[in-house]
Short mmCIF file of C-alpha atoms and ligand atoms in Angstrom, two decimals:
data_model
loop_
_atom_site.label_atom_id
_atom_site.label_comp_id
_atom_site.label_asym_id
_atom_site.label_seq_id
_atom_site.Cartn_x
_atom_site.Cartn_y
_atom_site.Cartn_z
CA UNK G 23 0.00 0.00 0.00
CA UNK G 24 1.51 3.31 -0.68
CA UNK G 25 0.36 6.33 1.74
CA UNK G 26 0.39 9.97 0.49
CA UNK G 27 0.29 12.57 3.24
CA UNK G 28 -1.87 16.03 2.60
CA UNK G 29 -1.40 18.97 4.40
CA UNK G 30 -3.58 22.21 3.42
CA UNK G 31 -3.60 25.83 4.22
CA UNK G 32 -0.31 25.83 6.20
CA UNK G 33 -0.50 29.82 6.00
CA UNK G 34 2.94 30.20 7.13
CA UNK G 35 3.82 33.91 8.44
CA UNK G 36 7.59 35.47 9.11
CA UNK G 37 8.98 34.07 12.59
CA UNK G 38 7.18 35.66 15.98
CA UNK G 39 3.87 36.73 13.57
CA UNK G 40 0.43 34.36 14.44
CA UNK G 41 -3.03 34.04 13.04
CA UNK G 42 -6.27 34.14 15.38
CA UNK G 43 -3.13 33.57 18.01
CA UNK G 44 -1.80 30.60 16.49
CA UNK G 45 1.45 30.36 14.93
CA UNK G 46 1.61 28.89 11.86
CA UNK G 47 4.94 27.47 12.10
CA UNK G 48 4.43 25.48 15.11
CA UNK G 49 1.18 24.05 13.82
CA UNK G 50 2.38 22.99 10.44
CA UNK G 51 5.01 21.08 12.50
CA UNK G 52 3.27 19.99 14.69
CA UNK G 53 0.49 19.06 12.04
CA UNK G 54 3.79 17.12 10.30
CA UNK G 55 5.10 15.20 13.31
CA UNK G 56 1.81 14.06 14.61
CA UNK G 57 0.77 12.32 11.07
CA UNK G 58 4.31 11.25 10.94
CA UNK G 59 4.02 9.63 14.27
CA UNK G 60 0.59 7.85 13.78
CA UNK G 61 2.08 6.23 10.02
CA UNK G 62 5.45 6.02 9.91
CA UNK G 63 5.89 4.87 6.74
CA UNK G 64 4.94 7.90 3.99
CA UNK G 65 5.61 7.60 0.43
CA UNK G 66 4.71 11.31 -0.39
CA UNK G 67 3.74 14.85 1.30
CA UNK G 68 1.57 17.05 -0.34
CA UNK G 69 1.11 20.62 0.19
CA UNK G 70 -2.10 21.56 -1.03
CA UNK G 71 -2.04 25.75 -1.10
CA UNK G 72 -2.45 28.76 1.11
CA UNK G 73 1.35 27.22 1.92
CA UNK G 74 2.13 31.27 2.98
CA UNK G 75 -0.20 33.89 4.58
CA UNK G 76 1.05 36.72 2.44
CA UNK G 77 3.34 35.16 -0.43
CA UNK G 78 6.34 37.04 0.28
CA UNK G 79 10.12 35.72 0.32
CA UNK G 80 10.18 35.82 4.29
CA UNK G 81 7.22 33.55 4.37
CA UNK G 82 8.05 31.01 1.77
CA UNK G 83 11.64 30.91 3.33
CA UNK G 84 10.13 30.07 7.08
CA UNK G 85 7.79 27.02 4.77
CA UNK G 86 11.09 26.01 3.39
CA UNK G 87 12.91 25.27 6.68
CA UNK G 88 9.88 23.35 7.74
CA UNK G 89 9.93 21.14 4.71
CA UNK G 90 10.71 17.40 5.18
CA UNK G 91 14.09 16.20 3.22
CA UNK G 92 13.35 12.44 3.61
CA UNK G 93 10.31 11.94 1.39
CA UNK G 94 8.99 14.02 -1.61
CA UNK G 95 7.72 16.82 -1.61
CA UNK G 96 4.85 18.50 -3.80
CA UNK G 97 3.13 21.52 -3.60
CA UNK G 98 0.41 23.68 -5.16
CA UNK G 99 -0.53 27.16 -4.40
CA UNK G 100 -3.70 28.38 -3.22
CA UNK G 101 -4.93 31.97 -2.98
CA UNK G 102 -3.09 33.27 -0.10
CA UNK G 103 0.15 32.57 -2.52
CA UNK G 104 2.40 34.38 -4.53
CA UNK G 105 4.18 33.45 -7.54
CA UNK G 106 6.80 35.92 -7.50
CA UNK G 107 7.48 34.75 -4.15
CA UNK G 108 7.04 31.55 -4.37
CA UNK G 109 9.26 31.34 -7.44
CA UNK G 110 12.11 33.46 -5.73
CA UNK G 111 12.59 30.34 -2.84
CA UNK G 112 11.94 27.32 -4.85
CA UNK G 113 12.98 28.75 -8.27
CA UNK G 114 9.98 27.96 -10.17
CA UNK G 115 7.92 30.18 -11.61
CA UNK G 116 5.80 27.61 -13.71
CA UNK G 117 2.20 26.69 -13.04
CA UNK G 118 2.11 24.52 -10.09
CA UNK G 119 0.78 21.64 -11.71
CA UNK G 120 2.12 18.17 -11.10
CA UNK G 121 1.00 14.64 -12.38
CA UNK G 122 1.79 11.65 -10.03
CA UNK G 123 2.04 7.74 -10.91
CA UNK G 124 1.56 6.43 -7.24
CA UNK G 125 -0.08 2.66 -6.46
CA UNK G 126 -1.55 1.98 -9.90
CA UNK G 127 -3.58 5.82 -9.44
CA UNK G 128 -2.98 8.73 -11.27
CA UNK G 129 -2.80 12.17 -8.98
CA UNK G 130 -3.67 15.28 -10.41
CA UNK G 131 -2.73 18.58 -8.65
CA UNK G 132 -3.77 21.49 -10.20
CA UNK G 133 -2.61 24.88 -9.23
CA UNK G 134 -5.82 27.14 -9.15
CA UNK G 135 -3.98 30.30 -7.92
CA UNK G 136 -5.42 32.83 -10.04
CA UNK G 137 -3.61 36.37 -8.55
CA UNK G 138 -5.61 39.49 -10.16
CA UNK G 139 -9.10 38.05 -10.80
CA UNK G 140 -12.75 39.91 -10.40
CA UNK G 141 -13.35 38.22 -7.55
CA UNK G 142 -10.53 38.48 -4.61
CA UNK G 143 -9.45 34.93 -3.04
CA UNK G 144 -11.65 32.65 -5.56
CA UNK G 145 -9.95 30.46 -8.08
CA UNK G 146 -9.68 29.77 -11.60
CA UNK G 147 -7.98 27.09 -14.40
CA UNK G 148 -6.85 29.79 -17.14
CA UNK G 149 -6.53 28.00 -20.59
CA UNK G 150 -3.26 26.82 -20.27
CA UNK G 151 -3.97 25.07 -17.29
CA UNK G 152 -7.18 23.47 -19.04
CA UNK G 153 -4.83 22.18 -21.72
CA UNK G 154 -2.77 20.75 -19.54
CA UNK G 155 -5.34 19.06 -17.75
CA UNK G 156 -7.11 17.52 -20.71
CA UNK G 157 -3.65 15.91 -21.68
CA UNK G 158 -3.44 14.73 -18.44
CA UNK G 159 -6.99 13.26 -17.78
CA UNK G 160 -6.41 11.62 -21.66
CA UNK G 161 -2.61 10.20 -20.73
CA UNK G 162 -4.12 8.54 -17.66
CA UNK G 163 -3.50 4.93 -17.84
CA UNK G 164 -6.30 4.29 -15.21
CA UNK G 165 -7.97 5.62 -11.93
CA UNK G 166 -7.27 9.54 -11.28
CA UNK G 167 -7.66 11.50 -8.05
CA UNK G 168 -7.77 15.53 -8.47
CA UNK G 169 -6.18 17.77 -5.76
CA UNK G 170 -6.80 21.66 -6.59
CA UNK G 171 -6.82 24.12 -3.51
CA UNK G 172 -9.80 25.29 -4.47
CA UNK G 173 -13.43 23.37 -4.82
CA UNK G 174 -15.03 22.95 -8.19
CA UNK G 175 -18.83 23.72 -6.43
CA UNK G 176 -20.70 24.86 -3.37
CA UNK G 177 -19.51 22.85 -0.16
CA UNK G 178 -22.35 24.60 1.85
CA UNK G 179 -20.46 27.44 3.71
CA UNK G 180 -22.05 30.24 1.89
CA UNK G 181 -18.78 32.69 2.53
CA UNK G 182 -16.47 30.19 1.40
CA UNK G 183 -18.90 29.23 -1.69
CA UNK G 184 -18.85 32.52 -3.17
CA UNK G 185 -14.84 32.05 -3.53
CA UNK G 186 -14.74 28.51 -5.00
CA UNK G 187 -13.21 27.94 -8.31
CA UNK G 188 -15.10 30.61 -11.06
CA UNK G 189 -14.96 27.72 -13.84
CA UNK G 190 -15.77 25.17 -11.74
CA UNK G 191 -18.77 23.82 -13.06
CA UNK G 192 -17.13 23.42 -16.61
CA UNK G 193 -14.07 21.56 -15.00
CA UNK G 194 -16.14 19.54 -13.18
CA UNK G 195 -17.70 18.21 -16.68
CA UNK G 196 -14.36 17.17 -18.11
CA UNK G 197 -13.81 14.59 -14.92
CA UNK G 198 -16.99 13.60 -15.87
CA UNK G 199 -16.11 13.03 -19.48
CA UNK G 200 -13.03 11.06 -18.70
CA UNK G 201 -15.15 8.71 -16.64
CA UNK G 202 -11.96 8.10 -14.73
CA UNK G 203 -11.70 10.78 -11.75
CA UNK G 204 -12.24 8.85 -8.52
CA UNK G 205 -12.67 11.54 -6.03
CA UNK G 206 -11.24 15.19 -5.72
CA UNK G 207 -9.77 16.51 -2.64
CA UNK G 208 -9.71 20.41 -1.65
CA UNK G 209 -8.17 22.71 0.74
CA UNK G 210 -9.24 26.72 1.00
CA UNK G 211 -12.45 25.94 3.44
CA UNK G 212 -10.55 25.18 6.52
CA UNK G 213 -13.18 22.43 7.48
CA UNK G 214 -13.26 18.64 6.95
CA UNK G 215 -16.22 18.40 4.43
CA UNK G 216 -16.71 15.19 2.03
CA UNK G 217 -20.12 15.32 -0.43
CA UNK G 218 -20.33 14.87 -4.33
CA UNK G 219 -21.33 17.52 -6.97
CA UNK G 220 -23.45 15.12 -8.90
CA UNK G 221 -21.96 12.16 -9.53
CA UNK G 222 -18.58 13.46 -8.82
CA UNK G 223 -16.96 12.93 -5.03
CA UNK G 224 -15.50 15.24 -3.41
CA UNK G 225 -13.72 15.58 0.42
CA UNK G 226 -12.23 18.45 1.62
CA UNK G 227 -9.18 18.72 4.30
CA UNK G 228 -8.94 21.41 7.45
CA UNK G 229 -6.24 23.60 7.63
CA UNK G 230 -3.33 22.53 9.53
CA UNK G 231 -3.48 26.32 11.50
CA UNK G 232 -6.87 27.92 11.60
CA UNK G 233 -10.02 26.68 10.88
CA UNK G 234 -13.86 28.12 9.53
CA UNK G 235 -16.37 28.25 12.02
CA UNK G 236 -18.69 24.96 11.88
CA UNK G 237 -21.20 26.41 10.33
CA UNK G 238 -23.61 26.25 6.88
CA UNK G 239 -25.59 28.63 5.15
CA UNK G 240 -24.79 32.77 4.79
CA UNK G 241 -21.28 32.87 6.54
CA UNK G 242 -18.74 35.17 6.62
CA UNK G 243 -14.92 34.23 5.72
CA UNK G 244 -13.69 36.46 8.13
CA UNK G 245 -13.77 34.26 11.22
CA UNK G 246 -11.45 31.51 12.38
CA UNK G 247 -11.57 29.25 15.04
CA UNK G 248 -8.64 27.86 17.56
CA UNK G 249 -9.43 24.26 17.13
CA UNK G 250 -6.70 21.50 16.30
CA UNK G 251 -5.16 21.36 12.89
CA UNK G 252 -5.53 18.61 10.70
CA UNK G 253 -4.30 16.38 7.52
CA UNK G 254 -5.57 13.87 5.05
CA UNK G 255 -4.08 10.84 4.35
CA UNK G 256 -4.35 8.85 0.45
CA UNK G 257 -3.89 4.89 1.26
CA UNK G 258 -3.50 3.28 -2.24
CA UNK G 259 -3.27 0.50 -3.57
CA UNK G 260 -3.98 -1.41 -6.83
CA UNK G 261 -5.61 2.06 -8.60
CA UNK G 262 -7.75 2.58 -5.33
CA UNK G 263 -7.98 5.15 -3.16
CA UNK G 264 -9.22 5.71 0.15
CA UNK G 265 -9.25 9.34 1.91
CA UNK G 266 -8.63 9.41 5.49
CA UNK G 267 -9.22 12.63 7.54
CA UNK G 268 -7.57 13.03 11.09
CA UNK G 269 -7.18 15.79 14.01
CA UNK G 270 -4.35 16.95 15.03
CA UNK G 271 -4.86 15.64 18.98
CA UNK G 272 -4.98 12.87 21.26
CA UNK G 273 -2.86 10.76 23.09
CA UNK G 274 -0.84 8.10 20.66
CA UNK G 275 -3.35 4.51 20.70
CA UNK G 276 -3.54 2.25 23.42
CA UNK G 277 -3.62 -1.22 23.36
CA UNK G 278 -7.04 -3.07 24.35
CA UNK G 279 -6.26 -6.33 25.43
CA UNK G 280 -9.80 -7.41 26.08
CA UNK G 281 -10.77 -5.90 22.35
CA UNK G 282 -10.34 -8.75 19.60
CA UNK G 283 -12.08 -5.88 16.76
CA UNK G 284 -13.29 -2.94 16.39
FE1 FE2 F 30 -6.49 28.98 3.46
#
């Protein structure tokens, strides 16, 4: 079985600067070492956007010390990102777009940063990115999961809705078309949510910092909550995929010796 780590919305800040009173630094790492801990054996990270608060050098820098050397490492960006600064730590300014052969599946991350849009903090696959995609989806040998930062529809949380991806519904279509996209997994909402836009299923992860207030319906995307971080974890095997959500808390598990299942 291979096992693909997920962290989302890091929103990593200089050194000394926090978010709702959290530091973003110490969560990520402690997001890290706690999934790290609980499976030891990871075949992949992946950073799935918002990786900086603010995009600049400073922040991208403090991400980079974070970063683990022992695995790979992929990441996306998210609206909270920067190319320019992004590009200036990790010299590359490409599209953030990566294509992974991993247990017989095919993962798609698709950067959805769009920077100077009409609507502030939603998303959007520009042409280019649409080409690339449709190669991709077309190339696939079999099974494909989608990671984009942001969601292709509504996920319910009417603040968050109103920034999803702009062409969602029309990217949405072409998984359909391929009749190969398994499930798509998001960032951006700071909330575990899993649902399906039609016939298309969809989970998305919590930040590993702050997180939305649980609430549905009119909301507004100003307000964060304190509550532990958390990560999703991809356990493949054989082209199949299974999404696993966890919280950042708890003490390590404890043996039941009267238990012989769960
Ligand atoms: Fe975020």
């Amino acid at each position: 079985m291979k096992r693909v780590l997920i962290l989302s919305d890091p929103h990593l800040l200089p050194p000394g600067e926090r978010i709702v009173g959290l530091d973003p630094a110490a969560r990520f790492s402690e997001a890290l070492a706690f999934a790290r801990a609980r499976q030891p054996h990871v075949d992949h990270l992946i950073l799935l956007g918002d990786l900086t608060h603010h995009g600049t050098v400073a922040e991208y820098e403090a991400l980079k010390a974070l970063l683990p050397t022992d695995i790979p490492v992929t990441m996306t960006l998210g609206n909270h990102d920067r190319r320019d600064g992004f590009a200036t730590v990790f010299e590359d300014g490409a599209f953030q777009n990566h294509a992974l052969a991993i247990g017989g599946l095919t993962i798609l991350i698709l950067d959805t940063l769009e920077e100077a849009g009409p609507i502030l903090h939603a998303g959007l696959i520009c042409a280019e990115r649409e080409k690339w995609l449709i190669d991709q989806l077309a190339r696939a040998p079999g099974p494909v999961v989608v990671l984009s930062h942001h969601p292709f529809g509504s996920v319910g949380i009417g603040g968050m809705d109103k920034i999803a991806l702009r062409n969602g519904v029309h990217i949405a279509s072409l998984f359909r078309a391929s009749g190969k996209v398994q499930l798509c997994v998001h960032g951006h909402v700071h909330r575990s949510i899993v649902g399906a836009w039609g016939n298309l299923a969809y989970a998305v992860l919590p930040s590993t910092c702050h997180q939305a207030p649980m609430q549905v319906g009119e909301t507004a995307t100003s307000e964060s909550t304190t509550e532990p971080g958390g990560y999703g974890l991809l356990a493949i095997d054989q082209g199949q995929a299974r999404l696993l959500i966890d919280t950042v808390t708890g003490p390590p598990p404890l043996v039941d010796h009267d238990a012989h299942s769960a």
